[in-house]
Coordinates of C-alpha atoms in Angstrom, one line a residue:
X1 CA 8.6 70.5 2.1
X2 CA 5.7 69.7 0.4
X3 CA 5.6 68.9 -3.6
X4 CA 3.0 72.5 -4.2
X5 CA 5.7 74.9 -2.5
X6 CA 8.8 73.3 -3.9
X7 CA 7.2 73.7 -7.5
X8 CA 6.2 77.1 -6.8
X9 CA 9.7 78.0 -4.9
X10 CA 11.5 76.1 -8.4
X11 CA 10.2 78.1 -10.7
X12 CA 11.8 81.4 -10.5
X13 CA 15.2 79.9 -9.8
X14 CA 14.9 78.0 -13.0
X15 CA 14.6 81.8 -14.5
X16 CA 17.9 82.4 -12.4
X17 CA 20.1 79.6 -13.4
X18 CA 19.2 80.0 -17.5
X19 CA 20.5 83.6 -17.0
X20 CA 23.4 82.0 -15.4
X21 CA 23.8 79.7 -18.6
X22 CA 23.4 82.7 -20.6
X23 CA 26.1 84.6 -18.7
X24 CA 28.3 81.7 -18.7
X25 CA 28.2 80.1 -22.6
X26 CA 28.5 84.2 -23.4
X27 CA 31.8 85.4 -21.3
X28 CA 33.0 81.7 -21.6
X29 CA 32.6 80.9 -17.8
X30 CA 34.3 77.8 -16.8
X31 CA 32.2 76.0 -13.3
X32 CA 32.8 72.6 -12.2
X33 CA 30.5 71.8 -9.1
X34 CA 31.0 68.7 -7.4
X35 CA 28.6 66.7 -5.0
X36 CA 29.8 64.4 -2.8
X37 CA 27.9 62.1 0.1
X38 CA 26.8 59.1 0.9
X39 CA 24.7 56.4 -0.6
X40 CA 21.2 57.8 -1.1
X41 CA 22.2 61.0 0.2
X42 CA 20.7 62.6 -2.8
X43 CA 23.4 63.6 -5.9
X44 CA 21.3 62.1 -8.5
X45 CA 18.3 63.9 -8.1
X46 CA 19.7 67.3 -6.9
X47 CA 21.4 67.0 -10.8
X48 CA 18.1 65.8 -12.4
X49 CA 16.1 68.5 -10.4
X50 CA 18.8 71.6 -11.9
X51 CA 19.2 70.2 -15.5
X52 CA 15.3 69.6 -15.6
X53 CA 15.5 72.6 -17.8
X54 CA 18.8 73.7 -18.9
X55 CA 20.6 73.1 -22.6
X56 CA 22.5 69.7 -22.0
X57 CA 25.3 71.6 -24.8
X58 CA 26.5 73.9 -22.0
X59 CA 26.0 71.6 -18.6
X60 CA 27.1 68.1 -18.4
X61 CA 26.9 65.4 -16.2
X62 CA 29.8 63.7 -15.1
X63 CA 29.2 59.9 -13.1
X64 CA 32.2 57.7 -14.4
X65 CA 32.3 54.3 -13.4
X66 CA 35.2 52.0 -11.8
X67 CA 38.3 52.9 -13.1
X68 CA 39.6 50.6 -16.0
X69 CA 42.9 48.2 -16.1
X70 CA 44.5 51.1 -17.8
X71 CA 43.0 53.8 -15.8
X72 CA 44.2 52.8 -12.7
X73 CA 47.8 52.6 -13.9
X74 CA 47.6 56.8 -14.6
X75 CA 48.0 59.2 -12.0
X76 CA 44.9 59.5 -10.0
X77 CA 43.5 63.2 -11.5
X78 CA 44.4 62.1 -15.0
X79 CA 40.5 60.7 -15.3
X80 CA 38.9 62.9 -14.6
X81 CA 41.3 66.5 -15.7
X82 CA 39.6 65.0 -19.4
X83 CA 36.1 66.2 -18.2
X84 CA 36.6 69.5 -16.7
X85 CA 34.9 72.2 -18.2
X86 CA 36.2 74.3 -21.3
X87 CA 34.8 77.8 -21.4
X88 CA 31.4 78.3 -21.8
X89 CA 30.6 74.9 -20.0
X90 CA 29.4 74.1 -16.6
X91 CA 29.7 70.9 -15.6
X92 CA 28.2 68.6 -12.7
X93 CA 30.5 65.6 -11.1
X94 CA 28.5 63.1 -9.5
X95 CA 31.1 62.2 -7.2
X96 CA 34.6 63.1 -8.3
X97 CA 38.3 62.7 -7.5
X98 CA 37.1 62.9 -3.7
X99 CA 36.1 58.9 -4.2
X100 CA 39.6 58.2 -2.7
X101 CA 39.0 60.6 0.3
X102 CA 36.4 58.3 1.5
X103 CA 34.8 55.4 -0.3
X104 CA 38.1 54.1 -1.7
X105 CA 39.7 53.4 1.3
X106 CA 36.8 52.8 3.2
X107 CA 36.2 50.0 0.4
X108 CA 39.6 48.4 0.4
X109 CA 39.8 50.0 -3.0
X110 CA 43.0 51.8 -2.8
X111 CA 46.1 51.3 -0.4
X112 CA 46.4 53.5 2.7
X113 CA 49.3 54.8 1.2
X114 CA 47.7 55.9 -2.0
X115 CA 45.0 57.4 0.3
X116 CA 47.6 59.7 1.5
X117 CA 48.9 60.3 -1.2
X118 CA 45.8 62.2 -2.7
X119 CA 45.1 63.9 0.7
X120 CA 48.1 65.6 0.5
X121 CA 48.0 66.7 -3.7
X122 CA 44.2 67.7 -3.9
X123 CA 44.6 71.0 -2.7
X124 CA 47.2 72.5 -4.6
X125 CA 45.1 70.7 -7.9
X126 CA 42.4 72.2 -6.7
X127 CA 44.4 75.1 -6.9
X128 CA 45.4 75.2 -10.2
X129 CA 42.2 74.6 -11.6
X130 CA 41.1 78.1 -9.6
X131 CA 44.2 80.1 -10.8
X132 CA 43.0 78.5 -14.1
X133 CA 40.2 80.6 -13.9
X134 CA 38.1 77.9 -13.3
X135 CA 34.8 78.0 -10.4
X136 CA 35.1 75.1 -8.6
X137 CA 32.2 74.5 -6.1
X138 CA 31.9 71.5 -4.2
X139 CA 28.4 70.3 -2.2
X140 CA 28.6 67.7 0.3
X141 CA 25.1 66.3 0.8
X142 CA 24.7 65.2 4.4
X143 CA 21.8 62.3 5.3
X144 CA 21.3 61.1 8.5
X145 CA 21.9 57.3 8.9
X146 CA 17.6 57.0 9.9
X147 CA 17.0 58.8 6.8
X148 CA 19.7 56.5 4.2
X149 CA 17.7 53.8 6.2
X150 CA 14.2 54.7 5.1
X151 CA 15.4 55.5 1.1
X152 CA 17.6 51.9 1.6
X153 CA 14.9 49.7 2.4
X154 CA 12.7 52.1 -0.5
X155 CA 14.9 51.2 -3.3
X156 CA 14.9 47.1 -1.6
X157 CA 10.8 47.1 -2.1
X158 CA 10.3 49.2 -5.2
X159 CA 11.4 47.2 -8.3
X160 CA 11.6 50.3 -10.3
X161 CA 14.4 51.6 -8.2
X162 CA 16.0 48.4 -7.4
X163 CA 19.0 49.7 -9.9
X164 CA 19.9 52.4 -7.6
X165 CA 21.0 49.4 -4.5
X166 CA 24.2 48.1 -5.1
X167 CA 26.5 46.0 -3.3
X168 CA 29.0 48.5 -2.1
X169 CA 25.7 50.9 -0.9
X170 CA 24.8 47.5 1.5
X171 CA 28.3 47.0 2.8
X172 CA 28.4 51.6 2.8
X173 CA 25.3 50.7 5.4
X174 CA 27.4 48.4 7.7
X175 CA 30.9 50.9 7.7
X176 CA 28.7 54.1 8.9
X177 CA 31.3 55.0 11.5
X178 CA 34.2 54.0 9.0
X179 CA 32.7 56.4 6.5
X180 CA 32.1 59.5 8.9
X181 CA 35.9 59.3 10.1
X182 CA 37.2 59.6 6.4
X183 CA 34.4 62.4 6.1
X184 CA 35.8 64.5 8.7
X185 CA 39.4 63.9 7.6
X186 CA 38.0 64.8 4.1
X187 CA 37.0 68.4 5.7
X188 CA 39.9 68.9 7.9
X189 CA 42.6 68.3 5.0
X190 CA 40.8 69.8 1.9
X191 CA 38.3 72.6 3.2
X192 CA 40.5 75.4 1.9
X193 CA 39.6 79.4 1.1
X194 CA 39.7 78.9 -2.6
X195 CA 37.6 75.5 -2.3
X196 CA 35.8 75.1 0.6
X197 CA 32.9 72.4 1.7
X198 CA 29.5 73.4 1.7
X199 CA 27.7 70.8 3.5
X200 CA 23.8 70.8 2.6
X201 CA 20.9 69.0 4.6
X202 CA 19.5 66.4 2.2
X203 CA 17.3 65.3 4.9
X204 CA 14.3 66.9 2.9
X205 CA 15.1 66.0 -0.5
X206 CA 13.1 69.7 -1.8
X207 CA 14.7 71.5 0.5
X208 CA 18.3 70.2 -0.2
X209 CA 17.4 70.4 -4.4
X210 CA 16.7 74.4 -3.6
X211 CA 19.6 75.0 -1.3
X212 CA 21.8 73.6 -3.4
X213 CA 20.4 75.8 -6.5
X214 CA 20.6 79.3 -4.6
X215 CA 23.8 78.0 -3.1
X216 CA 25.1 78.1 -6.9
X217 CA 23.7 81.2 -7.9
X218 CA 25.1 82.7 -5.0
X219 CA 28.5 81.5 -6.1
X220 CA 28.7 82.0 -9.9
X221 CA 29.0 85.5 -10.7
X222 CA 25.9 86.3 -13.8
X223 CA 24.6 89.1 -14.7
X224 CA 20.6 89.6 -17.0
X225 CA 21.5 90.3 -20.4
X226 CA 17.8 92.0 -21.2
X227 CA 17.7 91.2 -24.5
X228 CA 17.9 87.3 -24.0
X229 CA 15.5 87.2 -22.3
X230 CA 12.9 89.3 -24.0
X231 CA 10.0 87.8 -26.0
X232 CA 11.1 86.7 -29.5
X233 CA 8.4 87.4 -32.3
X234 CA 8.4 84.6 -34.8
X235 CA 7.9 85.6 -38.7
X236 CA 5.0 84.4 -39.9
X237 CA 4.6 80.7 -40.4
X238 CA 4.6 80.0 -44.3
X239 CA 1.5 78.6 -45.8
X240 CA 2.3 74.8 -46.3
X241 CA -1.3 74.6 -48.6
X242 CA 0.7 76.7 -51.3
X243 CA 3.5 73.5 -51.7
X244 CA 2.7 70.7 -54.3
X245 CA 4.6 68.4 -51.8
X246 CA 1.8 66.1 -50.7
X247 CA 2.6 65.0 -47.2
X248 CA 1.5 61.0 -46.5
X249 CA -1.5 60.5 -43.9
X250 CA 0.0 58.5 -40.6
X251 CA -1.9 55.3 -41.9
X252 CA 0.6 55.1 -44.9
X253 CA 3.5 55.5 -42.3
X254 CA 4.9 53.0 -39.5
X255 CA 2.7 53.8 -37.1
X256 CA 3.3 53.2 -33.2
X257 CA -0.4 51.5 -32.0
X258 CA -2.3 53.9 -30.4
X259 CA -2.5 51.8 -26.4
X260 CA -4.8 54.6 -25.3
X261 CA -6.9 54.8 -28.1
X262 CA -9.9 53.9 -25.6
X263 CA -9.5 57.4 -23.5
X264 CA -10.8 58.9 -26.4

């Protein structure tokens, strides 16, 4: 999709999703969505592209790092159960507790038993949050390995995104097949009624940042509270000439140097 449409397409789904905030920071809504996928599939900037203009009081982003010493002594949920949404919050894992369904093990960073383990819990927590009250949604972001390919050797040649290649995505690039067989066993063991999978093409980065959007709106119940979103008329702005405050020119402050001074 080309940059024009997908800023003309945005737009009006930004409109959408801030009556969505409305609706949820009102009736005290609890959503947790959760995207999932491999390295470069995408997560980052289908987040970036949804918070571009919503209040960061009532959606959070949630992108922990490795557990700590301590952390990995508790049970497994225990982590991340401290960032789930209270009411009137919506907030956005990037990646979640489904780090042991595939990179984990595929990593050597958990025991095969411990793997288990979680495969056979994760629904019935994913239950409870539901019967909580809670919307869970959960996005899996699907690239194709050509694609991971071209935005791999990207981030290698662009110093600017150099911070986005790490280690584990190189040796991620080398366990393709390993990772797809803990994908599949993801969706066979935890695509249930109350939380299924929806698996979106991130092939086209716009496309997939749009899908992903209407896929959420389609899923979280709002409703257009007309007077939020009507015009507000400000009182008129007090005349600051009738103070005796004398306010100090920039000169007499710590100026920043102007460094385009010379496109004047």
């Amino acid at each position: 999709m080309k940059k024009k449409r997908f800023a003309k397409e945005l737009e009006p789904l930004e409109l959408e999703l801030a009556k969505l905030q409305e609706t949820v920071s009102r009736k005290g809504l609890k959503v947790a969505i959760i995207f999932e996928g491999r390295d470069a599939a995408g997560k980052g900037g289908a987040i970036k592209t949804i918070m571009r203009r919503m209040n960061a009081r009532i959606w959070r982003i949630v992108a922990l790092p490795k557990p700590s010493d301590r952390e990995q002594t508790q049970w497994y949920f225990e982590r991340y159960v401290k960032h789930l949404p209270a009411g009137g919050e919506i907030v956005l894992f990037d990646r979640s507790w489904y780090n042991r369904a595939v990179v984990e093990p595929v990593m050597g960073f958990c025991t095969q038993e411990q793997h288990e383990h979680f495969m056979r819990e994760v629904p019935a927590f994913e239950k409870m949050l539901i019967d909580s009250g809670m919307i869970l949604i959960k996005f899996w972001i699907h690239v194709s390995a050509e694609e991971q390919e071209k935005r791999f050797q990207d981030r290698a040649n662009d110093p600017r995104k150099r911070w986005k290649l790490s280690p584990i995505d190189l040796k991620a690039r080398d366990l393709w097949i390993e990772f797809t067989r803990y994908r599949d066993k993801m969706f066979k063991l935890t695509h249930t009624d109350e939380a299924p999978w929806l698996v979106v093409d991130g092939n086209d980065k716009e496309k997939a940042r749009l899908n992903i959007i209407r896929a959420i709106l389609d899923r979280v119940p709002y409703e257009y509270n007309k007077e939020a979103f009507d015009p507000i008329k400000l009182p008129p702005r007090p005349d600051i000439k009738d103070s005796d405050y004398i306010e100090p020119s920039l000169d007499q402050l710590n100026l920043v140097k102007d460094y385009y001074a010379d496109d004047d």
